[in-house]
PDB file of C-alpha atoms in Angstrom:
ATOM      1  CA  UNK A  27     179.083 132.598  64.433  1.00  0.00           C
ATOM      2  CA  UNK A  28     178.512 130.223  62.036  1.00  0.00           C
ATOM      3  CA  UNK A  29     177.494 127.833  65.202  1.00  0.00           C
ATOM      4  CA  UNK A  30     175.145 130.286  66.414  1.00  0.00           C
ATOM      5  CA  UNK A  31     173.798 130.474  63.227  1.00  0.00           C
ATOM      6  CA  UNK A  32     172.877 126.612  62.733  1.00  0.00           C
ATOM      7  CA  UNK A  33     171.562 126.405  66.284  1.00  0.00           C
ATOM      8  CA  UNK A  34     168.824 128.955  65.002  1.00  0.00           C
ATOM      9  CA  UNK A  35     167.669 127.278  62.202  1.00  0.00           C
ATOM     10  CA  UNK A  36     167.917 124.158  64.093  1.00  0.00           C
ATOM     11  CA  UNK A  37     165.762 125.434  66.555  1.00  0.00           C
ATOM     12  CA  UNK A  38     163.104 126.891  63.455  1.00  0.00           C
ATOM     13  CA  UNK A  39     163.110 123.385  62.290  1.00  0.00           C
ATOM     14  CA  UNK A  40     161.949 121.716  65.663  1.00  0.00           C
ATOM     15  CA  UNK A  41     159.583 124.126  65.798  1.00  0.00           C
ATOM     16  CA  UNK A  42     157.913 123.206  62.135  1.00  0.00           C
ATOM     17  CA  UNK A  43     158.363 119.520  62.773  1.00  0.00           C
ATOM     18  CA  UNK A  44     156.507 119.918  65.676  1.00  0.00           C
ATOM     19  CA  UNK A  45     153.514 121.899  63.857  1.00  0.00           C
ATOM     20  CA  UNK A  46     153.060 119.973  61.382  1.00  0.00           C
ATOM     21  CA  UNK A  47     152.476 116.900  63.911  1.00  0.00           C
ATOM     22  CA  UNK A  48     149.969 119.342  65.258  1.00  0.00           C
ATOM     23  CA  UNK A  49     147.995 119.740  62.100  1.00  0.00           C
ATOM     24  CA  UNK A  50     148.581 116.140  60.512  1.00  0.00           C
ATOM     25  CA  UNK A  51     147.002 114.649  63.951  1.00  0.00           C
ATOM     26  CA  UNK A  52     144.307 117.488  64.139  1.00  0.00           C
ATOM     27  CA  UNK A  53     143.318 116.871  60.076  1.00  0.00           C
ATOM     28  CA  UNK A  54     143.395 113.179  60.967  1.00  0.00           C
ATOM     29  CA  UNK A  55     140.806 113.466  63.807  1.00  0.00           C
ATOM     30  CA  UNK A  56     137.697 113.119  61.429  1.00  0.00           C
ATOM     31  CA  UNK A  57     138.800 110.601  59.422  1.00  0.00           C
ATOM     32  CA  UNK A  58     139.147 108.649  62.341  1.00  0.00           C
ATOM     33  CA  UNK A  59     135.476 109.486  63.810  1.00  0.00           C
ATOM     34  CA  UNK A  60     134.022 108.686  60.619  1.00  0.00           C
ATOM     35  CA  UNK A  61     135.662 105.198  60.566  1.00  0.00           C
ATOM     36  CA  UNK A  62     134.270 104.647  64.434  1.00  0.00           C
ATOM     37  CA  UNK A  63     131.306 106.579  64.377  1.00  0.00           C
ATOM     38  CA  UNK A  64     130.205 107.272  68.053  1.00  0.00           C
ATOM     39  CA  UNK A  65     126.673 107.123  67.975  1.00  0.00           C
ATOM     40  CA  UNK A  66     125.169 109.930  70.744  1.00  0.00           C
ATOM     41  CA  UNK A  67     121.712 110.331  71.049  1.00  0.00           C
ATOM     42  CA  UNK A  68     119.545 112.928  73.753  1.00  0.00           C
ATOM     43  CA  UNK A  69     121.318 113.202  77.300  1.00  0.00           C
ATOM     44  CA  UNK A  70     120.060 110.890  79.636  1.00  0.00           C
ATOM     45  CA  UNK A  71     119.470 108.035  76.639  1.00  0.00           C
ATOM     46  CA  UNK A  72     120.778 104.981  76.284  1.00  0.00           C
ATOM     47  CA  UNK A  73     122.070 103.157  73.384  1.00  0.00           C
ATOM     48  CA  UNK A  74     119.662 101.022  71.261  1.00  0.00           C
ATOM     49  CA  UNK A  75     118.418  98.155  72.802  1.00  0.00           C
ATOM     50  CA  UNK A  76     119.965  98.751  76.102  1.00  0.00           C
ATOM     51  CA  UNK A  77     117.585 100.087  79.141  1.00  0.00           C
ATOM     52  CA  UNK A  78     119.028 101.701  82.449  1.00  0.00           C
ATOM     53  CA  UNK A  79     118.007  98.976  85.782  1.00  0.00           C
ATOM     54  CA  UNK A  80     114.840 100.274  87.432  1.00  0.00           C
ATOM     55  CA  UNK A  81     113.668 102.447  84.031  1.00  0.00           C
ATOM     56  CA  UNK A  82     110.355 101.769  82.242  1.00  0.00           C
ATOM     57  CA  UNK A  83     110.373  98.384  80.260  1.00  0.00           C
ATOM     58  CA  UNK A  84     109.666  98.950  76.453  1.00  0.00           C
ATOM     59  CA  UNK A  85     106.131  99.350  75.122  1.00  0.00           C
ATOM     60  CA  UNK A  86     106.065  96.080  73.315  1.00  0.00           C
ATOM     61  CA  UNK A  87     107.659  94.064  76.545  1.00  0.00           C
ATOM     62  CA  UNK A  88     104.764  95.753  78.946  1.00  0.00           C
ATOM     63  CA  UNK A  89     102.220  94.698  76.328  1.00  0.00           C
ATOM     64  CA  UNK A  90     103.612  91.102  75.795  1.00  0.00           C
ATOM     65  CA  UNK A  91     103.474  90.566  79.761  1.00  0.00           C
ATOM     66  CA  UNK A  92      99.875  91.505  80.320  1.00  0.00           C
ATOM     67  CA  UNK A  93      98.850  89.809  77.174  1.00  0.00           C
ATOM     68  CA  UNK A  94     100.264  86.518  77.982  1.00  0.00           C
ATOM     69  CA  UNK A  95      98.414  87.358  81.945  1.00  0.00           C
ATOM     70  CA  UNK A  96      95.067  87.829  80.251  1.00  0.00           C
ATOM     71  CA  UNK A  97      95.489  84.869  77.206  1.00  0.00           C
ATOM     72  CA  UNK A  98      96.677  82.711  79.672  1.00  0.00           C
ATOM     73  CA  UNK A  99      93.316  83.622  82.859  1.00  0.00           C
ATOM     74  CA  UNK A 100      91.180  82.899  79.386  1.00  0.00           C
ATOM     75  CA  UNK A 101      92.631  79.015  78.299  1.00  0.00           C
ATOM     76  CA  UNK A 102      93.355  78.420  82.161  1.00  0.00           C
ATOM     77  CA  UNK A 103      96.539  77.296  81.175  1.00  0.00           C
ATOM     78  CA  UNK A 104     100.332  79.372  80.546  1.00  0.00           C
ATOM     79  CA  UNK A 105     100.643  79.681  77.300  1.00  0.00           C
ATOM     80  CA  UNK A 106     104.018  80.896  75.749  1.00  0.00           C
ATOM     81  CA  UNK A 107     102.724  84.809  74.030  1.00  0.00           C
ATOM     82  CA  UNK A 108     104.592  85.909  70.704  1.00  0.00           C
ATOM     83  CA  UNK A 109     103.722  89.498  69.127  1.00  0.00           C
ATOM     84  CA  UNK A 110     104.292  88.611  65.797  1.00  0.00           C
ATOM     85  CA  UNK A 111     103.094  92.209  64.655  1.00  0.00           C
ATOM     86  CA  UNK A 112     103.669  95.636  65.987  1.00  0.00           C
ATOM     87  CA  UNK A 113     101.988  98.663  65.193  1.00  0.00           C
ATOM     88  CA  UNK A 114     102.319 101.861  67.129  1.00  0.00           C
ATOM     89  CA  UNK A 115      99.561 104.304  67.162  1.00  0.00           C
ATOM     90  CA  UNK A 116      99.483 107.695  69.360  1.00  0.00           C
ATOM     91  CA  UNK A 117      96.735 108.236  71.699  1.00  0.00           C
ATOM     92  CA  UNK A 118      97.578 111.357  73.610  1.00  0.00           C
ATOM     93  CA  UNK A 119      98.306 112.132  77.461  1.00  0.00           C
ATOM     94  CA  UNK A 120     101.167 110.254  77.494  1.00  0.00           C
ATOM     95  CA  UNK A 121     100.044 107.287  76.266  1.00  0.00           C
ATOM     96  CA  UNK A 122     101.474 104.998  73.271  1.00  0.00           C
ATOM     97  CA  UNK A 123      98.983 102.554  71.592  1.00  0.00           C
ATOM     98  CA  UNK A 124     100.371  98.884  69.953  1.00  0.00           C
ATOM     99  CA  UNK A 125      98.130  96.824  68.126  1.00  0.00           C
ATOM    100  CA  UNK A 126      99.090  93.848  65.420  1.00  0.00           C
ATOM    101  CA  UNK A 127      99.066  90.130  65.592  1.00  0.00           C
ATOM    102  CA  UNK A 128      99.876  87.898  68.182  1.00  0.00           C
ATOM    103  CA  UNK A 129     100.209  84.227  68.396  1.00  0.00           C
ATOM    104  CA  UNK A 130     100.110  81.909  71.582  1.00  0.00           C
ATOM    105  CA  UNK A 131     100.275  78.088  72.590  1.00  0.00           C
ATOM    106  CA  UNK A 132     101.581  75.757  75.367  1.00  0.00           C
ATOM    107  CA  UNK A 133     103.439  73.327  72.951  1.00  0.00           C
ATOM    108  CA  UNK A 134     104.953  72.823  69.637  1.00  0.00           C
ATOM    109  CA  UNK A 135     103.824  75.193  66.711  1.00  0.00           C
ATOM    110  CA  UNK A 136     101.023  72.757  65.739  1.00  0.00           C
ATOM    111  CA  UNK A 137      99.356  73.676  68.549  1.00  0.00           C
ATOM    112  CA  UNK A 138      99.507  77.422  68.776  1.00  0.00           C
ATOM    113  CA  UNK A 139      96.872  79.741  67.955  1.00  0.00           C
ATOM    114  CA  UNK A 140      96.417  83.185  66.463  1.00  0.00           C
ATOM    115  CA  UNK A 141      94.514  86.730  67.614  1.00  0.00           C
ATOM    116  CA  UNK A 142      95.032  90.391  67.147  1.00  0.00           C
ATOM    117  CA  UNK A 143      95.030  92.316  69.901  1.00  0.00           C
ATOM    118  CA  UNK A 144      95.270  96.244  70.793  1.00  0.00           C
ATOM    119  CA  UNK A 145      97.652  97.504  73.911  1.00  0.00           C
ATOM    120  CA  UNK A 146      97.658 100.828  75.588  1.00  0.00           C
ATOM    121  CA  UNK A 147     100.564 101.721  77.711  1.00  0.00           C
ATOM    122  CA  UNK A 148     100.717 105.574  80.181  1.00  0.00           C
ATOM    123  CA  UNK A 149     104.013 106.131  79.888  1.00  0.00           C
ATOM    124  CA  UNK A 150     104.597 108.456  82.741  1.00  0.00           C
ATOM    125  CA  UNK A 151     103.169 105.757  85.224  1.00  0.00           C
ATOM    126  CA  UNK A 152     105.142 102.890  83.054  1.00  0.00           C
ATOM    127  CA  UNK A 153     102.153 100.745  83.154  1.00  0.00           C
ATOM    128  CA  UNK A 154      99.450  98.953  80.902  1.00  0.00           C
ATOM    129  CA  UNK A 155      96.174 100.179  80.677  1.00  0.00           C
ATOM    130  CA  UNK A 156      94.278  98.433  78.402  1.00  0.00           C
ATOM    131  CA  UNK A 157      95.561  94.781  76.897  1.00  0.00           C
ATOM    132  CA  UNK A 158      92.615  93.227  74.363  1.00  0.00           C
ATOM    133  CA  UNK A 159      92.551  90.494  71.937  1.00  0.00           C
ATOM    134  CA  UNK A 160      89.986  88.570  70.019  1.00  0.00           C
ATOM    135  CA  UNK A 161      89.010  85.664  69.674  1.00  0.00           C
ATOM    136  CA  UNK A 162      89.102  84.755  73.253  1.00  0.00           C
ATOM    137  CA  UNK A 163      91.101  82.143  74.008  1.00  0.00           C
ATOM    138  CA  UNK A 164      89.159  79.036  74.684  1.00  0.00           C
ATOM    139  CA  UNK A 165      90.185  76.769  77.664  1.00  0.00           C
ATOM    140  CA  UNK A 166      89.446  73.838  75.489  1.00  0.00           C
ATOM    141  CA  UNK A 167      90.911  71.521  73.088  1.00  0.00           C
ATOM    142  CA  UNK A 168      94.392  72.208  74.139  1.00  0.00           C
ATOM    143  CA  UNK A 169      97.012  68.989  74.236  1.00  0.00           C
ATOM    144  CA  UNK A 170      98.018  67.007  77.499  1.00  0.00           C
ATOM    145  CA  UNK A 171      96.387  67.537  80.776  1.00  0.00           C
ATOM    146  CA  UNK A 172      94.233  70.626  82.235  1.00  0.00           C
ATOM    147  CA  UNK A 173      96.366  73.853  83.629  1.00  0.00           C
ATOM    148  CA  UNK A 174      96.426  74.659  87.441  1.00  0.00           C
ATOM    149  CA  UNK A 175      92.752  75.460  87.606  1.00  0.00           C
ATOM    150  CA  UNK A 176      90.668  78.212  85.940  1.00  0.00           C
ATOM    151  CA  UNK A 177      91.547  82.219  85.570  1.00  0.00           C
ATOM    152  CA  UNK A 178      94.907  80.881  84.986  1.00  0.00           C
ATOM    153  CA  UNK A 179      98.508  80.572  86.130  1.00  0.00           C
ATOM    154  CA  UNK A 180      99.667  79.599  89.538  1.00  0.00           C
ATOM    155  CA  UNK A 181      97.018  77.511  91.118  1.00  0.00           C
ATOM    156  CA  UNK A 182      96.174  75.363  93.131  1.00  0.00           C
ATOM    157  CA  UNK A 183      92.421  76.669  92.291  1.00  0.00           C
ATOM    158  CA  UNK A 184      89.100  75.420  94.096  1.00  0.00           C
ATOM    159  CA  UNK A 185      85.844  74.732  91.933  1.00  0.00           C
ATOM    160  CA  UNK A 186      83.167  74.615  95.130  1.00  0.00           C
ATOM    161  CA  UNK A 187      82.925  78.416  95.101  1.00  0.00           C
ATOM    162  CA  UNK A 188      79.686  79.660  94.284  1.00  0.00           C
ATOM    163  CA  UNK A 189      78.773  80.597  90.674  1.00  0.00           C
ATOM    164  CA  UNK A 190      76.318  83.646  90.746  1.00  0.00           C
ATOM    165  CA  UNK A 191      76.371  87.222  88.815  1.00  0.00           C
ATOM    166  CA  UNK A 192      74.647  89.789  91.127  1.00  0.00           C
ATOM    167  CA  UNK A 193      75.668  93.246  92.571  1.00  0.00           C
ATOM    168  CA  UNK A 194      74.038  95.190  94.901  1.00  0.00           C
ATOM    169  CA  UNK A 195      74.195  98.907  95.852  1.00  0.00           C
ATOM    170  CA  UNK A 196      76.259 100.105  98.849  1.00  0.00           C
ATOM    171  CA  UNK A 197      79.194 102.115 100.364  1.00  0.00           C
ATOM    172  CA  UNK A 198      82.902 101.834 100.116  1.00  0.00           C
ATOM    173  CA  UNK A 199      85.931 103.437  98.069  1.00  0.00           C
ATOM    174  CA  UNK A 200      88.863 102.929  95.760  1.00  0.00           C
ATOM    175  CA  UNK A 201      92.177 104.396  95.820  1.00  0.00           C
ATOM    176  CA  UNK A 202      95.180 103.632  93.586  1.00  0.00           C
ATOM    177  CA  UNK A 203      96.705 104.378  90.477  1.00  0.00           C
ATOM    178  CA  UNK A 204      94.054 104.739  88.358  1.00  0.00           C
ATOM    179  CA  UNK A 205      91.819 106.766  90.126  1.00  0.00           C
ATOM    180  CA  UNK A 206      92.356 108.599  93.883  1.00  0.00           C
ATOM    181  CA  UNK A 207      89.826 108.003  96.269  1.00  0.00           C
ATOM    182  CA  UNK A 208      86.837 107.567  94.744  1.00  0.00           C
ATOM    183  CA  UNK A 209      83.426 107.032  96.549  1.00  0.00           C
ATOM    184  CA  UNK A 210      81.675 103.698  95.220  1.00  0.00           C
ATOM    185  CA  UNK A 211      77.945 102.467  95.140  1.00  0.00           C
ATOM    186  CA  UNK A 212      77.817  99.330  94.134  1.00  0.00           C
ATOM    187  CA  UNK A 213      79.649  96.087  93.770  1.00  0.00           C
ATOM    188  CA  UNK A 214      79.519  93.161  90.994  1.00  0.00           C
ATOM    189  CA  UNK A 215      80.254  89.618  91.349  1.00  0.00           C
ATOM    190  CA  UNK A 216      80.312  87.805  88.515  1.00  0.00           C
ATOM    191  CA  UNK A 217      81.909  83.824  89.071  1.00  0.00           C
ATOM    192  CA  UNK A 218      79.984  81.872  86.460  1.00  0.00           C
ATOM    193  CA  UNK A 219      82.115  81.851  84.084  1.00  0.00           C
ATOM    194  CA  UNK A 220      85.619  83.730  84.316  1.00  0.00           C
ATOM    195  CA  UNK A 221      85.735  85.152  87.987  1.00  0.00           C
ATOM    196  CA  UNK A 222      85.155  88.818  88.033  1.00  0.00           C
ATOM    197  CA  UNK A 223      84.704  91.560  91.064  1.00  0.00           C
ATOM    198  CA  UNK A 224      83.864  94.698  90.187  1.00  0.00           C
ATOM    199  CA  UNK A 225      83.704  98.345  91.893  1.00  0.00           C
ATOM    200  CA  UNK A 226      81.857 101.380  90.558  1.00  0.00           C
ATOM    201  CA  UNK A 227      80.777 104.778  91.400  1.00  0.00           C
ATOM    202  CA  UNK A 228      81.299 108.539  90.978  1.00  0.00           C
ATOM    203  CA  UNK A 229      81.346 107.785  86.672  1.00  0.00           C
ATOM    204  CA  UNK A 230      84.289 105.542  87.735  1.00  0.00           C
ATOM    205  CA  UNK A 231      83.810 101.317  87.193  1.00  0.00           C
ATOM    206  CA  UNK A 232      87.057  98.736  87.444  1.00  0.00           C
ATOM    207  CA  UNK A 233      86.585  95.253  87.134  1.00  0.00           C
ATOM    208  CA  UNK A 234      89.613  92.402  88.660  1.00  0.00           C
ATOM    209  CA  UNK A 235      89.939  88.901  87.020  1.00  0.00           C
ATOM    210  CA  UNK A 236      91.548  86.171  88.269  1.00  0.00           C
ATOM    211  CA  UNK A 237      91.020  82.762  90.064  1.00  0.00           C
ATOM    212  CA  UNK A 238      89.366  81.491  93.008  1.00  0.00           C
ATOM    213  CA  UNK A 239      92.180  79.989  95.677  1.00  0.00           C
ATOM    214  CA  UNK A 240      89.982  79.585  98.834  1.00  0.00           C
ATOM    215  CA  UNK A 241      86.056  79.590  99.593  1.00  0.00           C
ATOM    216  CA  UNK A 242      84.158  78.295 102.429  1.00  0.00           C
ATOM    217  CA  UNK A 243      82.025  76.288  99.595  1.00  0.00           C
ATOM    218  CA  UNK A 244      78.948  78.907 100.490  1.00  0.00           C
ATOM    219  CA  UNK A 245      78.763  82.277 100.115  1.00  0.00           C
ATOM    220  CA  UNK A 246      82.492  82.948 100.748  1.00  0.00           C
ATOM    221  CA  UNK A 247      85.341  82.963  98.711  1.00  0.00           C
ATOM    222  CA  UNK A 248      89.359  84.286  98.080  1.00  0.00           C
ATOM    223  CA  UNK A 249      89.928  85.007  94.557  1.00  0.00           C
ATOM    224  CA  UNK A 250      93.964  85.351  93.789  1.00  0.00           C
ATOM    225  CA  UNK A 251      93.590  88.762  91.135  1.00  0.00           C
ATOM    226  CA  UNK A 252      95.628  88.142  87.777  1.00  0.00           C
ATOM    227  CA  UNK A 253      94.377  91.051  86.088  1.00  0.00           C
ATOM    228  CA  UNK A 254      92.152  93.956  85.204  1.00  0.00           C
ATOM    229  CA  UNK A 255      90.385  96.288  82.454  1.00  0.00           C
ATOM    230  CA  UNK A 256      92.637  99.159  83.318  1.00  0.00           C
ATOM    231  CA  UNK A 257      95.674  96.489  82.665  1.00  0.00           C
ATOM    232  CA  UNK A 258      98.077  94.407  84.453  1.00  0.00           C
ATOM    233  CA  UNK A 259      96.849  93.769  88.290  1.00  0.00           C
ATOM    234  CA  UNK A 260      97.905  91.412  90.856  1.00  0.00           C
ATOM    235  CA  UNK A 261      96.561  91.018  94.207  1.00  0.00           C
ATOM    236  CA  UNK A 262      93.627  89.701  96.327  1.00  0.00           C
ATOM    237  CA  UNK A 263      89.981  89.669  96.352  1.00  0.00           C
ATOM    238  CA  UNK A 264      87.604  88.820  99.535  1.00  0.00           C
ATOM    239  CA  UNK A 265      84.174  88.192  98.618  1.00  0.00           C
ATOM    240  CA  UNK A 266      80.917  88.007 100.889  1.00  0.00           C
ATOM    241  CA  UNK A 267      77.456  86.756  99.731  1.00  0.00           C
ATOM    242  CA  UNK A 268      74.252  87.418 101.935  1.00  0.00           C
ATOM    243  CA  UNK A 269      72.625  84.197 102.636  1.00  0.00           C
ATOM    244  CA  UNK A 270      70.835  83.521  99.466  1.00  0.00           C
ATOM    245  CA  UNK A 271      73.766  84.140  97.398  1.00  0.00           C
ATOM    246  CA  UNK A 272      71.555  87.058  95.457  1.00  0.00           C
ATOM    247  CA  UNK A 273      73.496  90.107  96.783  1.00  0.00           C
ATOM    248  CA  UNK A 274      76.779  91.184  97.949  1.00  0.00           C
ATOM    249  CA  UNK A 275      77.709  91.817 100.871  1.00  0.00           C
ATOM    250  CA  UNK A 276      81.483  92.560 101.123  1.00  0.00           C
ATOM    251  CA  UNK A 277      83.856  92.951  98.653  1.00  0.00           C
ATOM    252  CA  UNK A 278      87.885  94.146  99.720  1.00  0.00           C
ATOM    253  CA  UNK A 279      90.507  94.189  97.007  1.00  0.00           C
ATOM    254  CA  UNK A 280      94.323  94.895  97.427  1.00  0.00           C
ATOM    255  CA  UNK A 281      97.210  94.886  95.579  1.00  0.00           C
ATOM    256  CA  UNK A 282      99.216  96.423  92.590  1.00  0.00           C
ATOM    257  CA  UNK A 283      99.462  97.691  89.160  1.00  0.00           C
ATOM    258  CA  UNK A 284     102.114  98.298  87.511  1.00  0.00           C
ATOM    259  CA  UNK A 285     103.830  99.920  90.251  1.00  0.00           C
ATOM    260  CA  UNK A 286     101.049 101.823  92.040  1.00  0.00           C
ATOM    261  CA  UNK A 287      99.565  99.615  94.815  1.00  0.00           C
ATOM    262  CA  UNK A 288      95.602  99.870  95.615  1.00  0.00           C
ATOM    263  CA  UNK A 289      92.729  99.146  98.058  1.00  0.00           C
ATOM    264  CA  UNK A 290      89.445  99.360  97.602  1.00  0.00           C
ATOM    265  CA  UNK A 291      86.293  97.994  99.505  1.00  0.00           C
ATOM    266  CA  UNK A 292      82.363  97.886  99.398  1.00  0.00           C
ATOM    267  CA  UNK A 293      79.610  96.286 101.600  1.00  0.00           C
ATOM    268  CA  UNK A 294      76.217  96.231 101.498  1.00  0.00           C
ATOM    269  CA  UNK A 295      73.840  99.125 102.690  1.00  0.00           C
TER     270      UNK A 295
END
């Protein structure tokens, strides 16, 4: 009996051993979180500073890029781009604003130069709609030899195209990211200075920048596009003077923003 008796309380003892593991590992749980904090934000989000592959790039990365595109068309050089401010304004529609300072050169500090500049991004479409600064960056005075030719980056560029502003009205269209299919009117050429092509109609107007790769030393030329108003572009431009160089005859664009691709077209009535 007296055996029978131990093995009980024996048995009661196991089992308050065993709760009070129970409770000493359960009371011990948030001690431990709050000495390795687990930081968890939204589902779907990933931890500061880290970005899922094939996601939209931060605001201030999008910016930089087109920024450097556009500072570098202007000094017709690449220059190395720095925001050295940013401020983030709201704009609406899905759209984030950043404006600040920015500061850009090709060599050591001596020779960089300062701007401010204002950025708008559509977030939905992850791309860059607007990317300003002022002053202008000048394509003179810089140190060592000239860049690959002007507009910019990436070169070789040709300087026999024609220079002349003129536009003309006309037929053609534009599709792409910005706008679907709209119906244009007229077309602009404007190569006396930084080389511009432009398409408008319908209360619509977009203008491509960039540099001139290939021209017949006429009336023709092939103008490589680094850029836009609406943002970051890249493509190709064909352009078609009449005869006395005082109207346009042809104009066909291609290529992308961001990650919408887009056509558009215009020749002369």
């Amino acid at each position: 009996m007296f055996c029978n008796r131990w093995s009980r309380n024996l048995a009661k003892l196991v089992v308050l051993v065993a709760c009070g593991l129970i409770l000493a590992a359960t009371s011990g749980s948030p001690a431990s979180w709050a000495q390795n904090p687990q930081v968890q934000g939204p589902a779907g989000q990933y931890p500061p500073g880290q970005f899922p592959p094939n996601r939209p790039q931060p605001v201030a990365a999008q910016c930089q890029s087109a920024l450097a595109d556009r500072v570098s068309a202007d000094a017709r050089r690449r220059v190395t781009l720095s925001l050295d401010t940013q401020n983030s304004y709201p704009v609406g529609n899905g759209r984030q604003g950043l404006r600040g300072r920015l500061r850009y050169g090709i060599g050591g500090p001596n020779s960089w130069r300062t701007a401010t500049y204002d950025c708008v991004v559509n977030l939905p479409q992850n791309r860059v709609e607007r990317a300003t600064y002022s002053p202008p960056a000048s394509s003179s005075g810089w140190p060592g030899p000239g860049g690959p030719g002007p507009g910019g980056p990436g070169g070789p560029a040709v300087g026999n195209y024609p220079k002349v502003r003129v536009d003309t009205s006309g037929r053609g269209s534009f599709n792409g990211g910005v706008a679907a299919n709209v119906k244009i009117t007229r077309g602009f050429v404007n190569s006396t200075g930084r080389p511009s092509v432009s398409l408008r109609g319908s209360n619509f107007m977009i203008t491509f920048y960039g540099i001139v790769e290939r021209t017949d030393g006429n009336r023709e030329f092939t103008m490589r596009i680094t850029g836009s108003d609406r943002g970051d572009a890249q493509g190709r431009a064909d352009v078609r003077l009449n005869r006395d160089r005082n109207e346009v005859e042809m104009i066909n664009v291609n290529g992308r923003m961001g990650r919408n691709s887009f056509t558009g077209n215009f020749n002369r009535n």
